[in-house]
Amino acid sequence: MSTDDVRSVDPRVADLIGAEEGRRADTVSLVASEVVSTPAVRAALASEFGDKYAEGYPGRRYQGGCEVADELEELATARARDLFGAQYANVAPLSGSAASQAVYAAFAQPGDAVLALSLRHGGHQTHGSRANFSGRWFTPVSYQVEMAGERIDYDLLRESAMFHKPRILVAGGSGYSRHIDFAAMRSIADEVGCVLWIDAAHIAGLSIAGIGPSPTDFADVVTVSTQKIMRGPRGGVILARAEHADALSRAVYPFLQGGPNMAAIAAKAVAFAESSTPAYREYAQQVVANASALAARLVEGGMRVVSGGTDNHLAVVDVTRSGLSGRAAADALAAAGIVVDKAVLPFDPAPVAQGSAIRVGTPTVTANGLGVDDMVVLADRILDVLAGAKQ
Ligand SMILES: *Cc1c(COP(=O)(O)O)cnc(C)c1O
């Protein structure tokens, strides 16, 4: 199986695959949500399982011929439970967002209040953005970071929870660079009597390597995207306490999904095995060391990093001092072969489309073998490009 099989029937798409390979080879990706999946994961994704229809769950399928698929899904599920220390795991969600939808479906009714970190402060669109189903069908309420330290304001969060009495309290996001105090959030959820959902899409790969608190120790339900730091296939996983098993299983199928992607489930099983090895733990530690080194060097070079640094794989870098918008900074870096996301600051005066920040992350560069010394070189290159782009 190779691009040649595509080329013989579809040269246009084969060319595009080649162009994407070229783009990847010629650029450095600091996109925080991306990584390079492992060869074993990619092989499993391309396997026969991709053709298999298996609606339902092991032993309770709609289609025939599911005996091997059943064994596979049971294996993947058991590995997920072990890896994350969870009583219940569901490996069928087609993506992290699909896993999020299942959480809403299992725990909330339309109109219920959901309290989550503001999108501008590092949250995620599935946590109540008006443009997303979560903000349309539920009542979004948000908490923020403190203006001074730019870390989550747990006192204000508690007050907000007491006032709004949310059905679900959400921890996690895609632009927050500090460990989250899950214990504090658990106690707030208990005080209010709501469900604590930890959206660990980004950080799951770090947690399993022992970096930061383990979400399953605190949450009622945890969601994960396997294509991020875990280096697995594009897909979602739900982990929960046993008492929520039925509600979550029914929410994924039949409420939200038809057949699962069995090839993705095969690849998830592989990723779970790979990420329980010492080599993976080393990788995850290097991801974090690299992010710290990158952020520290950018600060040395005169940039401001939100909250002053990072505990995880990403940093949000304020580029206002370079005289550029986040968008202009991202464009200038892209032209120099460094791919980043434009981002907003927690209290950004600029419109979202411009932003005053870039978000950088180290999963991909680390997967490509770069270390702390390389991060210093990379940070210096970023500083040069931004200085050169200044009007
Ligand atoms: C990436 C992400 C998701 C969505 O995951 P997909 O797999 O892209 O659907 C959900 N929540 C957070 C916090 C994320 O970072």
Short mmCIF file of C-alpha atoms and ligand atoms in Angstrom, two decimals:
data_model
loop_
_atom_site.label_atom_id
_atom_site.label_comp_id
_atom_site.label_asym_id
_atom_site.label_seq_id
_atom_site.Cartn_x
_atom_site.Cartn_y
_atom_site.Cartn_z
CA MET A 1 0.00 0.00 0.00
CA SER A 2 1.55 3.28 -1.07
CA THR A 3 0.91 6.52 -2.89
CA ASP A 4 1.55 4.57 -6.13
CA ASP A 5 -1.80 2.79 -5.64
CA VAL A 6 -3.45 6.20 -5.59
CA ARG A 7 -1.41 7.51 -8.52
CA SER A 8 -2.51 4.77 -10.89
CA VAL A 9 -6.17 5.73 -10.47
CA ASP A 10 -6.04 9.36 -9.35
CA PRO A 11 -2.91 11.36 -10.22
CA ARG A 12 -4.46 14.59 -8.98
CA VAL A 13 -4.89 13.35 -5.43
CA ALA A 14 -1.53 11.55 -5.57
CA ASP A 15 0.05 14.90 -6.46
CA LEU A 16 -1.65 16.55 -3.51
CA ILE A 17 -0.44 13.81 -1.17
CA GLY A 18 3.06 14.36 -2.53
CA ALA A 19 2.70 18.11 -2.08
CA GLU A 20 1.64 17.66 1.54
CA GLU A 21 4.62 15.37 2.14
CA GLY A 22 6.80 18.08 0.66
CA ARG A 23 5.18 20.81 2.75
CA ARG A 24 5.76 18.75 5.87
CA ALA A 25 9.38 18.05 4.98
CA ASP A 26 10.11 21.72 4.23
CA THR A 27 8.52 23.29 7.31
CA VAL A 28 8.75 23.10 11.08
CA SER A 29 5.35 22.56 12.71
CA LEU A 30 4.75 24.18 16.07
CA VAL A 31 1.01 23.54 15.81
CA ALA A 32 0.17 22.50 19.37
CA SER A 33 -2.60 20.06 18.44
CA GLU A 34 -0.55 18.19 15.84
CA VAL A 35 2.02 15.44 16.02
CA VAL A 36 3.51 12.76 13.78
CA SER A 37 1.60 9.51 14.25
CA THR A 38 3.77 6.42 14.63
CA PRO A 39 4.33 3.98 11.72
CA ALA A 40 2.46 1.22 13.57
CA VAL A 41 -0.53 3.50 14.08
CA ARG A 42 -0.55 4.40 10.39
CA ALA A 43 -0.34 0.77 9.35
CA ALA A 44 -3.27 -0.16 11.61
CA LEU A 45 -5.27 2.74 10.18
CA ALA A 46 -4.76 1.45 6.65
CA SER A 47 -5.80 -2.11 7.62
CA GLU A 48 -8.79 -4.25 6.59
CA PHE A 49 -10.65 -3.09 9.68
CA GLY A 50 -11.44 0.14 7.83
CA ASP A 51 -13.97 -1.77 5.75
CA LYS A 52 -15.73 -3.47 8.64
CA TYR A 53 -19.14 -2.28 9.75
CA ALA A 54 -19.74 -2.95 13.42
CA GLU A 55 -22.58 -0.79 14.73
CA GLY A 56 -23.15 -1.27 18.43
CA TYR A 57 -20.77 -2.78 20.97
CA PRO A 58 -18.92 -6.11 21.27
CA GLY A 59 -21.45 -8.95 21.51
CA ARG A 60 -24.31 -6.61 20.56
CA ARG A 61 -23.68 -5.69 16.91
CA TYR A 62 -26.13 -4.87 14.18
CA GLN A 63 -24.03 -6.46 11.41
CA GLY A 64 -22.77 -10.02 11.06
CA GLY A 65 -19.15 -11.11 10.95
CA CYS A 66 -18.10 -8.99 13.90
CA GLU A 67 -16.33 -11.64 15.96
CA VAL A 68 -12.84 -10.31 15.17
CA ALA A 69 -13.96 -6.69 15.46
CA ASP A 70 -15.44 -7.54 18.87
CA GLU A 71 -12.13 -8.94 20.06
CA LEU A 72 -10.33 -5.86 18.80
CA GLU A 73 -12.69 -3.39 20.45
CA GLU A 74 -12.56 -5.31 23.74
CA LEU A 75 -8.76 -5.22 23.61
CA ALA A 76 -8.66 -1.49 22.85
CA THR A 77 -11.19 -0.76 25.60
CA ALA A 78 -9.31 -2.80 28.21
CA ARG A 79 -6.05 -1.08 27.27
CA ALA A 80 -7.69 2.35 27.56
CA ARG A 81 -9.03 1.50 31.02
CA ASP A 82 -5.61 0.30 32.15
CA LEU A 83 -3.67 3.18 30.64
CA PHE A 84 -5.84 5.90 32.14
CA GLY A 85 -6.84 4.09 35.32
CA ALA A 86 -10.54 4.29 34.50
CA GLN A 87 -13.44 1.98 35.35
CA TYR A 88 -15.16 2.59 32.01
CA ALA A 89 -13.74 3.38 28.57
CA ASN A 90 -15.41 3.92 25.21
CA VAL A 91 -13.14 3.87 22.15
CA ALA A 92 -15.86 4.35 19.52
CA PRO A 93 -16.10 8.18 19.32
CA LEU A 94 -15.04 9.30 15.85
CA SER A 95 -13.27 12.37 17.24
CA GLY A 96 -12.68 14.37 20.38
CA SER A 97 -15.61 16.57 19.48
CA ALA A 98 -17.83 13.52 19.07
CA ALA A 99 -16.73 12.38 22.54
CA SER A 100 -17.67 15.85 23.84
CA GLN A 101 -21.11 15.60 22.29
CA ALA A 102 -21.63 12.29 24.04
CA VAL A 103 -20.81 13.92 27.39
CA TYR A 104 -23.50 16.55 26.83
CA ALA A 105 -25.94 13.89 25.70
CA ALA A 106 -25.28 11.69 28.74
CA PHE A 107 -25.33 14.35 31.43
CA ALA A 108 -27.32 17.39 30.32
CA GLN A 109 -30.62 18.41 28.80
CA PRO A 110 -30.92 21.22 26.25
CA GLY A 111 -30.87 24.54 28.05
CA ASP A 112 -28.85 23.33 31.05
CA ALA A 113 -26.01 25.59 32.17
CA VAL A 114 -22.46 24.45 31.38
CA LEU A 115 -19.56 26.28 33.04
CA ALA A 116 -16.25 26.23 31.15
CA LEU A 117 -13.05 28.18 30.61
CA SER A 118 -13.65 31.09 28.24
CA LEU A 119 -12.53 30.36 24.68
CA ARG A 120 -10.40 33.50 24.71
CA HIS A 121 -8.73 32.36 27.89
CA GLY A 122 -7.70 29.01 26.48
CA GLY A 123 -10.96 27.02 26.37
CA HIS A 124 -12.43 25.19 23.38
CA GLN A 125 -15.33 25.82 21.04
CA THR A 126 -17.12 22.65 22.17
CA HIS A 127 -17.36 24.19 25.65
CA GLY A 128 -20.15 26.63 24.86
CA SER A 129 -19.03 28.74 21.90
CA ARG A 130 -22.09 30.34 20.27
CA ALA A 131 -20.93 29.05 16.89
CA ASN A 132 -20.89 25.47 18.21
CA PHE A 133 -23.81 23.18 19.10
CA SER A 134 -22.73 23.41 22.74
CA GLY A 135 -23.44 27.13 22.90
CA ARG A 136 -26.64 26.86 20.88
CA TRP A 137 -28.31 23.99 22.71
CA PHE A 138 -26.99 24.58 26.22
CA THR A 139 -26.56 27.70 28.33
CA PRO A 140 -22.87 28.57 28.31
CA VAL A 141 -21.29 30.31 31.27
CA SER A 142 -17.57 30.91 31.38
CA TYR A 143 -14.81 31.39 33.91
CA GLN A 144 -11.54 33.14 33.25
CA VAL A 145 -7.93 33.52 34.19
CA GLU A 146 -6.76 36.24 36.58
CA MET A 147 -5.60 39.40 34.91
CA ALA A 148 -2.29 39.49 36.78
CA GLY A 149 -0.96 35.93 36.77
CA GLU A 150 -3.05 34.73 33.82
CA ARG A 151 -3.89 31.51 35.68
CA ILE A 152 -7.39 30.20 36.29
CA ASP A 153 -9.12 32.24 38.99
CA TYR A 154 -10.50 29.41 41.15
CA ASP A 155 -12.19 31.78 43.62
CA LEU A 156 -14.16 33.48 40.90
CA LEU A 157 -14.85 30.10 39.32
CA ARG A 158 -16.34 28.85 42.60
CA GLU A 159 -18.52 31.95 42.95
CA SER A 160 -19.71 31.59 39.40
CA ALA A 161 -20.51 27.90 39.96
CA MET A 162 -22.49 28.70 43.13
CA PHE A 163 -24.42 31.40 41.29
CA HIS A 164 -25.15 29.63 37.99
CA LYS A 165 -25.52 26.08 39.36
CA PRO A 166 -24.25 24.44 36.15
CA ARG A 167 -25.17 20.88 35.24
CA ILE A 168 -21.60 20.32 34.00
CA LEU A 169 -18.36 21.97 35.08
CA VAL A 170 -15.69 21.65 32.38
CA ALA A 171 -11.95 21.61 32.97
CA GLY A 172 -9.48 21.71 30.11
CA GLY A 173 -8.96 23.57 26.89
CA SER A 174 -6.63 23.99 23.98
CA GLY A 175 -4.76 27.16 24.86
CA TYR A 176 -4.04 26.90 28.58
CA SER A 177 -0.39 26.24 29.35
CA ARG A 178 -0.58 25.53 33.10
CA HIS A 179 -1.48 22.44 35.08
CA ILE A 180 -5.11 22.67 36.07
CA ASP A 181 -5.98 22.23 39.75
CA PHE A 182 -8.33 19.28 39.23
CA ALA A 183 -8.70 18.81 43.00
CA ALA A 184 -10.02 22.36 43.37
CA MET A 185 -12.43 21.80 40.52
CA ARG A 186 -13.60 18.50 42.01
CA SER A 187 -14.40 20.20 45.28
CA ILE A 188 -16.31 22.98 43.49
CA ALA A 189 -18.28 20.38 41.51
CA ASP A 190 -19.10 18.53 44.74
CA GLU A 191 -20.17 21.71 46.47
CA VAL A 192 -22.50 22.61 43.61
CA GLY A 193 -23.59 19.03 42.94
CA CYS A 194 -22.65 18.99 39.26
CA VAL A 195 -20.73 16.70 36.96
CA LEU A 196 -16.99 17.38 36.51
CA TRP A 197 -15.94 16.75 32.91
CA ILE A 198 -12.23 17.00 32.17
CA ASP A 199 -11.63 17.57 28.49
CA ALA A 200 -8.11 16.16 28.29
CA ALA A 201 -7.96 16.30 24.47
CA HIS A 202 -4.62 18.03 24.52
CA ILE A 203 -3.02 16.85 27.74
CA ALA A 204 -4.01 13.17 27.87
CA GLY A 205 -0.69 12.14 26.36
CA LEU A 206 1.14 14.01 29.10
CA SER A 207 -1.02 12.63 31.92
CA ILE A 208 -0.32 9.02 30.97
CA ALA A 209 3.38 9.83 31.15
CA GLY A 210 2.87 11.07 34.69
CA ILE A 211 3.12 14.77 33.85
CA GLY A 212 0.51 16.78 35.72
CA PRO A 213 -2.42 15.42 37.72
CA SER A 214 -4.28 12.40 36.35
CA PRO A 215 -7.74 13.49 35.14
CA THR A 216 -9.42 10.16 35.89
CA ASP A 217 -8.56 10.55 39.59
CA PHE A 218 -10.88 13.56 39.80
CA ALA A 219 -13.44 13.65 37.01
CA ASP A 220 -16.78 11.95 36.53
CA VAL A 221 -15.94 11.82 32.85
CA VAL A 222 -12.83 12.47 30.78
CA THR A 223 -12.55 12.91 27.02
CA VAL A 224 -9.42 12.42 24.95
CA SER A 225 -8.36 13.00 21.33
CA THR A 226 -5.95 10.24 20.33
CA GLN A 227 -4.37 12.16 17.42
CA LYS A 228 -2.80 14.80 19.62
CA ILE A 229 0.19 14.12 21.90
CA MET A 230 -0.74 10.43 22.07
CA ARG A 231 0.47 10.00 18.46
CA GLY A 232 -2.52 7.85 17.64
CA PRO A 233 -5.19 8.02 14.94
CA ARG A 234 -7.72 10.82 14.59
CA GLY A 235 -10.35 9.81 17.10
CA GLY A 236 -11.85 10.15 20.54
CA VAL A 237 -12.01 8.17 23.77
CA ILE A 238 -14.32 8.59 26.76
CA LEU A 239 -13.28 7.48 30.25
CA ALA A 240 -15.58 7.51 33.24
CA ARG A 241 -16.63 6.01 36.51
CA ALA A 242 -18.57 2.78 36.13
CA GLU A 243 -21.84 4.37 37.28
CA HIS A 244 -21.93 6.43 34.05
CA ALA A 245 -21.23 3.50 31.72
CA ASP A 246 -24.76 2.97 30.39
CA ALA A 247 -25.53 6.63 29.83
CA LEU A 248 -22.27 7.21 27.96
CA SER A 249 -22.48 4.03 25.88
CA ARG A 250 -26.01 4.92 24.75
CA ALA A 251 -24.95 8.51 24.05
CA VAL A 252 -22.23 7.37 21.62
CA TYR A 253 -24.36 4.67 20.01
CA PRO A 254 -27.15 4.88 19.00
CA PHE A 255 -27.76 8.50 20.02
CA LEU A 256 -24.89 10.13 18.09
CA GLN A 257 -23.08 7.69 15.85
CA GLY A 258 -23.59 4.88 13.43
CA GLY A 259 -20.73 2.45 12.89
CA PRO A 260 -17.40 3.13 14.59
CA ASN A 261 -14.19 3.35 12.56
CA MET A 262 -12.76 -0.08 13.36
CA ALA A 263 -9.43 0.80 11.71
CA ALA A 264 -9.15 3.79 14.02
CA ILE A 265 -9.99 1.50 16.95
CA ALA A 266 -7.16 -0.83 15.86
CA ALA A 267 -4.84 2.16 15.67
CA LYS A 268 -6.03 3.41 19.08
CA ALA A 269 -5.19 -0.01 20.57
CA VAL A 270 -1.70 0.27 19.06
CA ALA A 271 -1.31 3.82 20.38
CA PHE A 272 -2.38 2.71 23.88
CA ALA A 273 0.29 0.00 23.82
CA GLU A 274 2.95 2.34 22.47
CA SER A 275 2.17 5.09 24.94
CA SER A 276 2.54 2.79 27.94
CA THR A 277 6.24 2.23 27.18
CA PRO A 278 9.24 3.96 28.80
CA ALA A 279 10.14 5.34 25.35
CA TYR A 280 6.83 7.18 25.21
CA ARG A 281 7.29 8.54 28.71
CA GLU A 282 10.66 9.92 27.62
CA TYR A 283 9.05 11.44 24.55
CA ALA A 284 6.36 13.17 26.63
CA GLN A 285 8.94 14.51 29.08
CA GLN A 286 10.98 15.84 26.17
CA VAL A 287 7.87 17.53 24.71
CA VAL A 288 7.44 19.45 27.97
CA ALA A 289 11.16 20.23 28.36
CA ASN A 290 11.19 21.52 24.80
CA ALA A 291 8.13 23.73 25.34
CA SER A 292 9.71 25.22 28.49
CA ALA A 293 12.98 25.86 26.68
CA LEU A 294 11.24 27.44 23.70
CA ALA A 295 9.12 29.70 25.92
CA ALA A 296 12.08 30.66 28.11
CA ARG A 297 14.22 31.65 25.14
CA LEU A 298 11.40 33.71 23.61
CA VAL A 299 11.09 35.54 26.95
CA GLU A 300 14.86 36.10 27.02
CA GLY A 301 14.51 37.57 23.55
CA GLY A 302 11.97 40.11 24.77
CA MET A 303 8.64 38.38 24.07
CA ARG A 304 5.98 38.03 26.73
CA VAL A 305 4.59 34.54 27.27
CA VAL A 306 1.11 34.23 28.79
CA SER A 307 1.36 33.30 32.50
CA GLY A 308 5.15 33.63 32.19
CA GLY A 309 5.82 30.14 30.89
CA THR A 310 4.37 26.68 30.50
CA ASP A 311 3.83 23.43 32.41
CA ASN A 312 2.83 21.47 29.34
CA HIS A 313 3.47 21.24 25.59
CA LEU A 314 2.27 24.67 24.51
CA ALA A 315 2.79 28.37 25.09
CA VAL A 316 0.79 31.41 24.08
CA VAL A 317 3.20 34.13 23.04
CA ASP A 318 2.21 37.80 23.12
CA VAL A 319 3.63 39.39 19.95
CA THR A 320 2.46 42.97 20.52
CA ARG A 321 5.99 44.05 21.43
CA SER A 322 7.11 43.09 17.95
CA GLY A 323 4.56 45.54 16.53
CA LEU A 324 2.63 42.75 14.80
CA SER A 325 -0.81 41.24 15.18
CA GLY A 326 -0.99 37.52 15.93
CA ARG A 327 -2.13 36.96 12.40
CA ALA A 328 0.72 38.97 10.84
CA ALA A 329 3.22 37.16 13.08
CA ALA A 330 1.85 33.76 12.06
CA ASP A 331 1.98 34.77 8.39
CA ALA A 332 5.57 36.00 8.64
CA LEU A 333 6.64 32.79 10.38
CA ALA A 334 4.83 30.67 7.78
CA ALA A 335 6.73 32.46 5.03
CA ALA A 336 9.92 31.50 6.88
CA GLY A 337 8.82 27.85 7.11
CA ILE A 338 7.70 27.89 10.75
CA VAL A 339 4.06 26.93 11.16
CA VAL A 340 2.21 28.27 14.22
CA ASP A 341 -1.38 29.18 15.10
CA LYS A 342 -2.44 32.76 15.54
CA ALA A 343 -4.05 33.18 18.94
CA VAL A 344 -5.69 35.65 21.28
CA LEU A 345 -4.48 36.81 24.67
CA PRO A 346 -6.77 36.31 27.68
CA PHE A 347 -7.78 39.99 27.73
CA ASP A 348 -6.92 40.72 24.12
CA PRO A 349 -8.05 44.13 22.88
CA ALA A 350 -7.62 43.00 19.26
CA PRO A 351 -10.39 41.33 17.27
CA VAL A 352 -10.25 37.51 17.26
CA ALA A 353 -9.43 37.42 13.54
CA GLN A 354 -6.21 39.37 14.21
CA GLY A 355 -5.31 38.45 17.79
CA SER A 356 -2.19 39.62 19.58
CA ALA A 357 -0.56 36.23 20.08
CA ILE A 358 0.70 33.05 18.52
CA ARG A 359 0.31 29.61 20.04
CA VAL A 360 3.31 27.30 19.79
CA GLY A 361 3.53 23.64 20.74
CA THR A 362 6.28 21.04 20.68
CA PRO A 363 4.74 17.57 20.05
CA THR A 364 5.79 17.47 16.37
CA VAL A 365 9.30 18.87 16.67
CA THR A 366 9.93 16.48 19.54
CA ALA A 367 8.62 13.53 17.52
CA ASN A 368 11.09 14.62 14.83
CA GLY A 369 13.93 14.25 17.30
CA LEU A 370 14.61 17.84 18.28
CA GLY A 371 15.81 18.65 21.80
CA VAL A 372 16.27 21.60 24.12
CA ASP A 373 19.30 23.01 22.25
CA ASP A 374 17.33 22.97 19.02
CA MET A 375 14.54 24.90 20.77
CA VAL A 376 16.96 27.71 21.55
CA VAL A 377 17.93 27.89 17.87
CA LEU A 378 14.27 27.76 16.84
CA ALA A 379 13.29 30.51 19.30
CA ASP A 380 16.09 32.72 18.01
CA ARG A 381 14.89 32.15 14.46
CA ILE A 382 11.33 33.09 15.51
CA LEU A 383 12.64 36.27 17.16
CA ASP A 384 14.61 37.16 14.02
CA VAL A 385 11.64 36.62 11.73
CA LEU A 386 9.34 38.69 13.93
CA ALA A 387 11.91 41.48 14.24
CA GLY A 388 12.37 41.45 10.45
CA ALA A 389 8.64 41.54 9.81
CA LYS A 390 8.11 44.65 11.91
CA GLN A 391 6.89 47.51 9.73
C1 LIG B 1 -8.78 19.20 19.97
C2 LIG B 1 -9.80 19.42 21.04
C3 LIG B 1 -11.09 18.88 20.95
C4 LIG B 1 -11.66 18.29 19.70
O1 LIG B 1 -11.02 17.25 19.24
P1 LIG B 1 -11.20 16.73 17.75
O2 LIG B 1 -10.63 15.38 17.87
O3 LIG B 1 -10.45 17.68 16.86
O4 LIG B 1 -12.65 16.73 17.44
C5 LIG B 1 -11.94 19.02 22.03
N1 LIG B 1 -11.55 19.67 23.14
C6 LIG B 1 -10.33 20.23 23.25
C7 LIG B 1 -9.97 20.94 24.50
C8 LIG B 1 -9.42 20.13 22.20
O5 LIG B 1 -8.23 20.70 22.32
#
